[in-house]
Amino acid sequence: MSPKKRGKIAVLISGRGSNFKALHDAIRTGKMNAEMALVFSNKEDAPGLGIARQRGLETLYLNPKLFTSREDYDKAVIHQIRKRDIDLICLAGYMRVLTPLFCQQFKHRIMNIHPALLPSFPGLHVQQKAIDWGVRFSGATVHFVSEEVDMGPIILQAVVPVLQDDTEETLAARILVEEHKIYPEAARLFFEGRLEIRGRKVFIR
Ligand code: GAR
């Protein structure tokens, strides 16, 4: 998108929302020229929704049980996003796999943060998987979302050491500190029009 326009961002969450907060903090402190137009959740009791409300942001919850299929649910979410003229969708601990329909509607305009160095350790419980493999380094990845889960073009990564006495919790906490740095940075690069996707690679201009 043009670097001059003030972009609109929607964040999709299912839980705590610390990455949503990091993104919003970057906007509040003027590090990113964007407006957070929607904080959406598939979980009514997601703590992140409460934080968003406290911050005066527009929030929305849609109950998946009221929809007959995953595609119908995603159609409703797409409608809400389109209504607000959103430029960038950030998945931040959104624990629902997007349907191909959703991915196609917003090609190269959906980002995700993942707590491992992709393509290693896609999926869930990846901090424990990194410990169990005995890798010396893990980290965080921000990538564009494609139909194949956790496999879209990589935008930014941060590396953290895996220590011998790490537990899932201690490693997750060390990775989270880096997540909160690279997610706002990736979104900022997007809104500055500096991300160019060629094939499966992202070039930063
Ligand atoms: C983060 O660690 C994020 O990387 C991870 O969920 C956590 C959400 O925390 N996402 C995934 O595992 C996606 N596959 P948050 O709600 O505090 O941002």
PDB file of C-alpha atoms and ligand atoms in Angstrom:
ATOM      1  CA  MET A   1       0.000   0.000   0.000  1.00  0.00           C
ATOM      2  CA  SER A   2       1.005   3.615  -0.429  1.00  0.00           C
ATOM      3  CA  PRO A   3       3.248   4.796   2.434  1.00  0.00           C
ATOM      4  CA  LYS A   4       1.297   8.087   2.661  1.00  0.00           C
ATOM      5  CA  LYS A   5      -2.133   6.627   3.466  1.00  0.00           C
ATOM      6  CA  ARG A   6      -2.941   5.901   7.133  1.00  0.00           C
ATOM      7  CA  GLY A   7      -3.584   2.172   6.973  1.00  0.00           C
ATOM      8  CA  LYS A   8      -6.176   0.214   8.882  1.00  0.00           C
ATOM      9  CA  ILE A   9      -5.335  -2.898  10.818  1.00  0.00           C
ATOM     10  CA  ALA A  10      -7.523  -5.663  12.239  1.00  0.00           C
ATOM     11  CA  VAL A  11      -6.106  -8.039  14.825  1.00  0.00           C
ATOM     12  CA  LEU A  12      -7.572 -11.516  15.310  1.00  0.00           C
ATOM     13  CA  ILE A  13      -7.004 -13.086  18.714  1.00  0.00           C
ATOM     14  CA  SER A  14      -8.149 -16.065  20.757  1.00  0.00           C
ATOM     15  CA  GLY A  15      -6.509 -15.442  24.119  1.00  0.00           C
ATOM     16  CA  ARG A  16      -4.168 -13.255  26.150  1.00  0.00           C
ATOM     17  CA  GLY A  17      -3.536 -10.703  23.422  1.00  0.00           C
ATOM     18  CA  SER A  18      -0.002  -9.628  24.299  1.00  0.00           C
ATOM     19  CA  ASN A  19       0.936  -9.393  20.608  1.00  0.00           C
ATOM     20  CA  PHE A  20      -2.174  -7.330  19.931  1.00  0.00           C
ATOM     21  CA  LYS A  21      -1.009  -5.009  22.733  1.00  0.00           C
ATOM     22  CA  ALA A  22       2.489  -4.755  21.234  1.00  0.00           C
ATOM     23  CA  LEU A  23       0.969  -3.808  17.864  1.00  0.00           C
ATOM     24  CA  HIS A  24      -1.332  -1.251  19.459  1.00  0.00           C
ATOM     25  CA  ASP A  25       1.494   0.178  21.563  1.00  0.00           C
ATOM     26  CA  ALA A  26       3.497   0.746  18.366  1.00  0.00           C
ATOM     27  CA  ILE A  27       0.571   2.751  16.997  1.00  0.00           C
ATOM     28  CA  ARG A  28       0.040   4.672  20.250  1.00  0.00           C
ATOM     29  CA  THR A  29       3.673   5.682  20.450  1.00  0.00           C
ATOM     30  CA  GLY A  30       3.767   6.810  16.829  1.00  0.00           C
ATOM     31  CA  LYS A  31       6.089   4.045  15.611  1.00  0.00           C
ATOM     32  CA  MET A  32       3.531   2.884  13.073  1.00  0.00           C
ATOM     33  CA  ASN A  33       1.237   5.054  10.977  1.00  0.00           C
ATOM     34  CA  ALA A  34      -1.926   2.997  11.214  1.00  0.00           C
ATOM     35  CA  GLU A  35      -5.293   2.818  12.898  1.00  0.00           C
ATOM     36  CA  MET A  36      -6.406  -0.272  14.791  1.00  0.00           C
ATOM     37  CA  ALA A  37      -9.918  -0.529  13.404  1.00  0.00           C
ATOM     38  CA  LEU A  38     -10.954  -3.887  14.865  1.00  0.00           C
ATOM     39  CA  VAL A  39      -9.929  -6.436  17.479  1.00  0.00           C
ATOM     40  CA  PHE A  40     -11.777  -9.633  16.639  1.00  0.00           C
ATOM     41  CA  SER A  41     -12.028 -12.907  18.536  1.00  0.00           C
ATOM     42  CA  ASN A  42     -13.571 -16.342  18.172  1.00  0.00           C
ATOM     43  CA  LYS A  43     -13.525 -16.621  22.000  1.00  0.00           C
ATOM     44  CA  GLU A  44     -15.943 -14.547  24.024  1.00  0.00           C
ATOM     45  CA  ASP A  45     -13.744 -14.646  27.122  1.00  0.00           C
ATOM     46  CA  ALA A  46     -10.432 -13.883  25.422  1.00  0.00           C
ATOM     47  CA  PRO A  47      -8.562 -11.633  27.913  1.00  0.00           C
ATOM     48  CA  GLY A  48      -7.225  -9.610  24.963  1.00  0.00           C
ATOM     49  CA  LEU A  49     -10.763  -8.463  24.124  1.00  0.00           C
ATOM     50  CA  GLY A  50     -11.102  -6.918  27.591  1.00  0.00           C
ATOM     51  CA  ILE A  51      -7.802  -5.086  27.161  1.00  0.00           C
ATOM     52  CA  ALA A  52      -8.927  -3.802  23.761  1.00  0.00           C
ATOM     53  CA  ARG A  53     -12.166  -2.483  25.263  1.00  0.00           C
ATOM     54  CA  GLN A  54     -10.244  -0.760  28.076  1.00  0.00           C
ATOM     55  CA  ARG A  55      -8.173   0.924  25.386  1.00  0.00           C
ATOM     56  CA  GLY A  56     -11.322   2.171  23.661  1.00  0.00           C
ATOM     57  CA  LEU A  57     -10.890  -0.007  20.592  1.00  0.00           C
ATOM     58  CA  GLU A  58     -13.708  -1.559  18.617  1.00  0.00           C
ATOM     59  CA  THR A  59     -14.047  -5.254  19.436  1.00  0.00           C
ATOM     60  CA  LEU A  60     -16.131  -8.017  17.966  1.00  0.00           C
ATOM     61  CA  TYR A  61     -16.798 -11.618  18.959  1.00  0.00           C
ATOM     62  CA  LEU A  62     -18.550 -14.097  16.687  1.00  0.00           C
ATOM     63  CA  ASN A  63     -19.633 -17.419  18.144  1.00  0.00           C
ATOM     64  CA  PRO A  64     -18.415 -20.252  15.869  1.00  0.00           C
ATOM     65  CA  LYS A  65     -21.224 -22.497  17.149  1.00  0.00           C
ATOM     66  CA  LEU A  66     -23.811 -20.311  15.401  1.00  0.00           C
ATOM     67  CA  PHE A  67     -22.389 -21.158  11.979  1.00  0.00           C
ATOM     68  CA  THR A  68     -22.922 -24.386  10.075  1.00  0.00           C
ATOM     69  CA  SER A  69     -19.444 -24.572   8.546  1.00  0.00           C
ATOM     70  CA  ARG A  70     -15.979 -23.115   8.936  1.00  0.00           C
ATOM     71  CA  GLU A  71     -16.447 -21.411   5.592  1.00  0.00           C
ATOM     72  CA  ASP A  72     -19.680 -19.727   6.700  1.00  0.00           C
ATOM     73  CA  TYR A  73     -17.927 -18.477   9.805  1.00  0.00           C
ATOM     74  CA  ASP A  74     -15.055 -17.087   7.767  1.00  0.00           C
ATOM     75  CA  LYS A  75     -17.517 -15.433   5.369  1.00  0.00           C
ATOM     76  CA  ALA A  76     -18.980 -13.534   8.316  1.00  0.00           C
ATOM     77  CA  VAL A  77     -15.518 -12.479   9.479  1.00  0.00           C
ATOM     78  CA  ILE A  78     -14.577 -11.431   5.940  1.00  0.00           C
ATOM     79  CA  HIS A  79     -17.752  -9.308   5.783  1.00  0.00           C
ATOM     80  CA  GLN A  80     -16.823  -7.530   9.034  1.00  0.00           C
ATOM     81  CA  ILE A  81     -13.302  -6.881   7.785  1.00  0.00           C
ATOM     82  CA  ARG A  82     -14.448  -5.611   4.385  1.00  0.00           C
ATOM     83  CA  LYS A  83     -17.001  -3.310   6.052  1.00  0.00           C
ATOM     84  CA  ARG A  84     -14.159  -1.530   7.839  1.00  0.00           C
ATOM     85  CA  ASP A  85     -11.924  -1.239   4.798  1.00  0.00           C
ATOM     86  CA  ILE A  86      -9.038  -3.027   6.500  1.00  0.00           C
ATOM     87  CA  ASP A  87      -5.603  -3.030   4.835  1.00  0.00           C
ATOM     88  CA  LEU A  88      -3.782  -5.534   7.038  1.00  0.00           C
ATOM     89  CA  ILE A  89      -5.028  -8.449   9.132  1.00  0.00           C
ATOM     90  CA  CYS A  90      -2.723  -9.587  11.923  1.00  0.00           C
ATOM     91  CA  LEU A  91      -3.288 -13.010  13.446  1.00  0.00           C
ATOM     92  CA  ALA A  92      -2.058 -12.773  17.015  1.00  0.00           C
ATOM     93  CA  GLY A  93      -2.626 -16.044  18.809  1.00  0.00           C
ATOM     94  CA  TYR A  94      -5.732 -16.687  16.676  1.00  0.00           C
ATOM     95  CA  MET A  95      -6.218 -20.395  17.201  1.00  0.00           C
ATOM     96  CA  ARG A  96      -8.394 -21.116  14.181  1.00  0.00           C
ATOM     97  CA  VAL A  97      -7.070 -22.243  10.846  1.00  0.00           C
ATOM     98  CA  LEU A  98      -8.271 -19.852   8.148  1.00  0.00           C
ATOM     99  CA  THR A  99     -10.225 -21.406   5.289  1.00  0.00           C
ATOM    100  CA  PRO A 100      -8.752 -21.150   1.766  1.00  0.00           C
ATOM    101  CA  LEU A 101     -11.558 -18.671   1.003  1.00  0.00           C
ATOM    102  CA  PHE A 102     -10.322 -16.311   3.724  1.00  0.00           C
ATOM    103  CA  CYS A 103      -6.693 -16.620   2.576  1.00  0.00           C
ATOM    104  CA  GLN A 104      -7.641 -15.910  -1.060  1.00  0.00           C
ATOM    105  CA  GLN A 105      -9.729 -12.852  -0.178  1.00  0.00           C
ATOM    106  CA  PHE A 106      -6.805 -11.105   1.480  1.00  0.00           C
ATOM    107  CA  LYS A 107      -3.775 -12.490  -0.345  1.00  0.00           C
ATOM    108  CA  HIS A 108      -0.546 -11.022   1.042  1.00  0.00           C
ATOM    109  CA  ARG A 109      -2.537  -8.891   3.467  1.00  0.00           C
ATOM    110  CA  ILE A 110      -2.667 -11.373   6.360  1.00  0.00           C
ATOM    111  CA  MET A 111       0.273 -11.796   8.718  1.00  0.00           C
ATOM    112  CA  ASN A 112       0.819 -14.338  11.462  1.00  0.00           C
ATOM    113  CA  ILE A 113       3.266 -14.599  14.351  1.00  0.00           C
ATOM    114  CA  HIS A 114       4.570 -18.036  15.221  1.00  0.00           C
ATOM    115  CA  PRO A 115       6.734 -18.943  18.236  1.00  0.00           C
ATOM    116  CA  ALA A 116       9.402 -20.939  16.357  1.00  0.00           C
ATOM    117  CA  LEU A 117      11.851 -20.524  13.504  1.00  0.00           C
ATOM    118  CA  LEU A 118       9.719 -21.668  10.575  1.00  0.00           C
ATOM    119  CA  PRO A 119       9.772 -23.890   8.614  1.00  0.00           C
ATOM    120  CA  SER A 120      10.923 -25.785  11.723  1.00  0.00           C
ATOM    121  CA  PHE A 121       8.180 -26.607  14.203  1.00  0.00           C
ATOM    122  CA  PRO A 122       4.904 -25.568  12.584  1.00  0.00           C
ATOM    123  CA  GLY A 123       1.719 -26.290  14.518  1.00  0.00           C
ATOM    124  CA  LEU A 124       1.052 -26.214  18.229  1.00  0.00           C
ATOM    125  CA  HIS A 125       3.146 -26.620  21.415  1.00  0.00           C
ATOM    126  CA  VAL A 126       6.181 -25.695  19.404  1.00  0.00           C
ATOM    127  CA  GLN A 127       8.281 -24.463  22.336  1.00  0.00           C
ATOM    128  CA  GLN A 128       8.056 -27.937  23.903  1.00  0.00           C
ATOM    129  CA  LYS A 129       8.842 -29.515  20.528  1.00  0.00           C
ATOM    130  CA  ALA A 130      11.990 -27.372  20.217  1.00  0.00           C
ATOM    131  CA  ILE A 131      13.101 -28.464  23.709  1.00  0.00           C
ATOM    132  CA  ASP A 132      12.366 -32.123  22.946  1.00  0.00           C
ATOM    133  CA  TRP A 133      14.418 -31.980  19.726  1.00  0.00           C
ATOM    134  CA  GLY A 134      17.362 -30.539  21.598  1.00  0.00           C
ATOM    135  CA  VAL A 135      17.799 -27.632  19.189  1.00  0.00           C
ATOM    136  CA  ARG A 136      20.203 -24.954  20.468  1.00  0.00           C
ATOM    137  CA  PHE A 137      18.233 -22.054  19.027  1.00  0.00           C
ATOM    138  CA  SER A 138      14.583 -21.315  18.464  1.00  0.00           C
ATOM    139  CA  GLY A 139      12.749 -18.024  18.055  1.00  0.00           C
ATOM    140  CA  ALA A 140       9.844 -16.269  16.433  1.00  0.00           C
ATOM    141  CA  THR A 141       8.670 -15.811  12.852  1.00  0.00           C
ATOM    142  CA  VAL A 142       6.355 -13.263  11.266  1.00  0.00           C
ATOM    143  CA  HIS A 143       5.086 -14.469   7.917  1.00  0.00           C
ATOM    144  CA  PHE A 144       2.382 -13.796   5.382  1.00  0.00           C
ATOM    145  CA  VAL A 145      -0.437 -16.295   5.625  1.00  0.00           C
ATOM    146  CA  SER A 146      -0.975 -18.760   2.812  1.00  0.00           C
ATOM    147  CA  GLU A 147      -3.386 -21.676   2.583  1.00  0.00           C
ATOM    148  CA  GLU A 148      -0.764 -24.053   3.924  1.00  0.00           C
ATOM    149  CA  VAL A 149      -0.655 -23.491   7.688  1.00  0.00           C
ATOM    150  CA  ASP A 150       2.511 -21.744   8.988  1.00  0.00           C
ATOM    151  CA  MET A 151       4.163 -21.942   5.552  1.00  0.00           C
ATOM    152  CA  GLY A 152       3.653 -18.518   3.934  1.00  0.00           C
ATOM    153  CA  PRO A 153       6.491 -16.150   2.910  1.00  0.00           C
ATOM    154  CA  ILE A 154       8.692 -15.181   5.863  1.00  0.00           C
ATOM    155  CA  ILE A 155       8.948 -11.472   6.699  1.00  0.00           C
ATOM    156  CA  LEU A 156      11.050 -11.309   9.881  1.00  0.00           C
ATOM    157  CA  GLN A 157      12.574 -13.749  12.349  1.00  0.00           C
ATOM    158  CA  ALA A 158      14.267 -13.402  15.727  1.00  0.00           C
ATOM    159  CA  VAL A 159      16.517 -16.022  17.286  1.00  0.00           C
ATOM    160  CA  VAL A 160      16.719 -16.973  20.956  1.00  0.00           C
ATOM    161  CA  PRO A 161      18.939 -19.602  22.603  1.00  0.00           C
ATOM    162  CA  VAL A 162      17.352 -22.740  24.020  1.00  0.00           C
ATOM    163  CA  LEU A 163      18.914 -23.329  27.438  1.00  0.00           C
ATOM    164  CA  GLN A 164      19.548 -26.752  28.937  1.00  0.00           C
ATOM    165  CA  ASP A 165      17.196 -26.193  31.847  1.00  0.00           C
ATOM    166  CA  ASP A 166      14.432 -24.524  29.811  1.00  0.00           C
ATOM    167  CA  THR A 167      10.833 -25.517  30.369  1.00  0.00           C
ATOM    168  CA  GLU A 168       8.077 -24.834  27.850  1.00  0.00           C
ATOM    169  CA  GLU A 169       7.161 -21.776  29.930  1.00  0.00           C
ATOM    170  CA  THR A 170      10.652 -20.261  30.240  1.00  0.00           C
ATOM    171  CA  LEU A 171      11.377 -20.729  26.537  1.00  0.00           C
ATOM    172  CA  ALA A 172       7.952 -19.347  25.576  1.00  0.00           C
ATOM    173  CA  ALA A 173       8.577 -16.268  27.718  1.00  0.00           C
ATOM    174  CA  ARG A 174      12.005 -15.656  26.116  1.00  0.00           C
ATOM    175  CA  ILE A 175      10.506 -16.016  22.630  1.00  0.00           C
ATOM    176  CA  LEU A 176       7.547 -13.757  23.480  1.00  0.00           C
ATOM    177  CA  VAL A 177       9.869 -10.833  24.246  1.00  0.00           C
ATOM    178  CA  GLU A 178      11.134 -11.094  20.655  1.00  0.00           C
ATOM    179  CA  GLU A 179       7.633 -11.562  19.218  1.00  0.00           C
ATOM    180  CA  HIS A 180       6.664  -8.209  20.664  1.00  0.00           C
ATOM    181  CA  LYS A 181       9.561  -6.574  18.797  1.00  0.00           C
ATOM    182  CA  ILE A 182       9.304  -8.185  15.371  1.00  0.00           C
ATOM    183  CA  TYR A 183       5.521  -8.143  14.908  1.00  0.00           C
ATOM    184  CA  PRO A 184       5.145  -4.361  15.126  1.00  0.00           C
ATOM    185  CA  GLU A 185       8.282  -4.013  13.001  1.00  0.00           C
ATOM    186  CA  ALA A 186       6.823  -6.243  10.259  1.00  0.00           C
ATOM    187  CA  ALA A 187       3.520  -4.350  10.319  1.00  0.00           C
ATOM    188  CA  ARG A 188       5.390  -1.042  10.158  1.00  0.00           C
ATOM    189  CA  LEU A 189       7.318  -2.230   7.073  1.00  0.00           C
ATOM    190  CA  PHE A 190       4.011  -3.236   5.486  1.00  0.00           C
ATOM    191  CA  PHE A 191       2.421   0.155   6.097  1.00  0.00           C
ATOM    192  CA  GLU A 192       5.522   1.902   4.797  1.00  0.00           C
ATOM    193  CA  GLY A 193       5.097  -0.051   1.562  1.00  0.00           C
ATOM    194  CA  ARG A 194       8.499  -1.681   1.981  1.00  0.00           C
ATOM    195  CA  LEU A 195       7.600  -5.369   1.689  1.00  0.00           C
ATOM    196  CA  GLU A 196       7.866  -6.904  -1.746  1.00  0.00           C
ATOM    197  CA  ILE A 197       6.875 -10.538  -2.251  1.00  0.00           C
ATOM    198  CA  ARG A 198       8.556 -12.468  -5.039  1.00  0.00           C
ATOM    199  CA  GLY A 199       7.605 -16.125  -5.088  1.00  0.00           C
ATOM    200  CA  ARG A 200       7.965 -17.384  -1.567  1.00  0.00           C
ATOM    201  CA  LYS A 201      10.490 -14.711  -0.581  1.00  0.00           C
ATOM    202  CA  VAL A 202       9.878 -11.317   0.952  1.00  0.00           C
ATOM    203  CA  PHE A 203      12.301  -8.518   0.055  1.00  0.00           C
ATOM    204  CA  ILE A 204      12.562  -5.517   2.365  1.00  0.00           C
ATOM    205  CA  ARG A 205      13.121  -2.284   0.453  1.00  0.00           C
TER     206      ARG A 205
HETATM  207  C1  GAR B   1       2.080 -16.263  20.849  1.00  0.00           C
HETATM  208  O1  GAR B   1       3.209 -16.880  21.419  1.00  0.00           O
HETATM  209  C2  GAR B   1       1.977 -16.589  19.386  1.00  0.00           C
HETATM  210  O2  GAR B   1       3.233 -16.664  18.754  1.00  0.00           O
HETATM  211  C3  GAR B   1       1.316 -17.937  19.429  1.00  0.00           C
HETATM  212  O3  GAR B   1       0.352 -17.827  20.438  1.00  0.00           O
HETATM  213  C4  GAR B   1       0.796 -16.888  21.402  1.00  0.00           C
HETATM  214  C5  GAR B   1      -0.290 -15.861  21.589  1.00  0.00           C
HETATM  215  O4  GAR B   1       0.039 -15.004  22.639  1.00  0.00           O
HETATM  216  N1  GAR B   1       0.740 -18.284  18.178  1.00  0.00           N
HETATM  217  C6  GAR B   1       0.705 -19.508  17.691  1.00  0.00           C
HETATM  218  O5  GAR B   1       1.149 -20.468  18.295  1.00  0.00           O
HETATM  219  C7  GAR B   1       0.061 -19.647  16.330  1.00  0.00           C
HETATM  220  N2  GAR B   1       0.340 -20.920  15.768  1.00  0.00           N
HETATM  221  P1  GAR B   1      -0.682 -13.603  22.803  1.00  0.00           P
HETATM  222  O6  GAR B   1      -2.191 -13.897  22.814  1.00  0.00           O
HETATM  223  O7  GAR B   1      -0.217 -13.102  24.114  1.00  0.00           O
HETATM  224  O8  GAR B   1      -0.295 -12.724  21.636  1.00  0.00           O
END
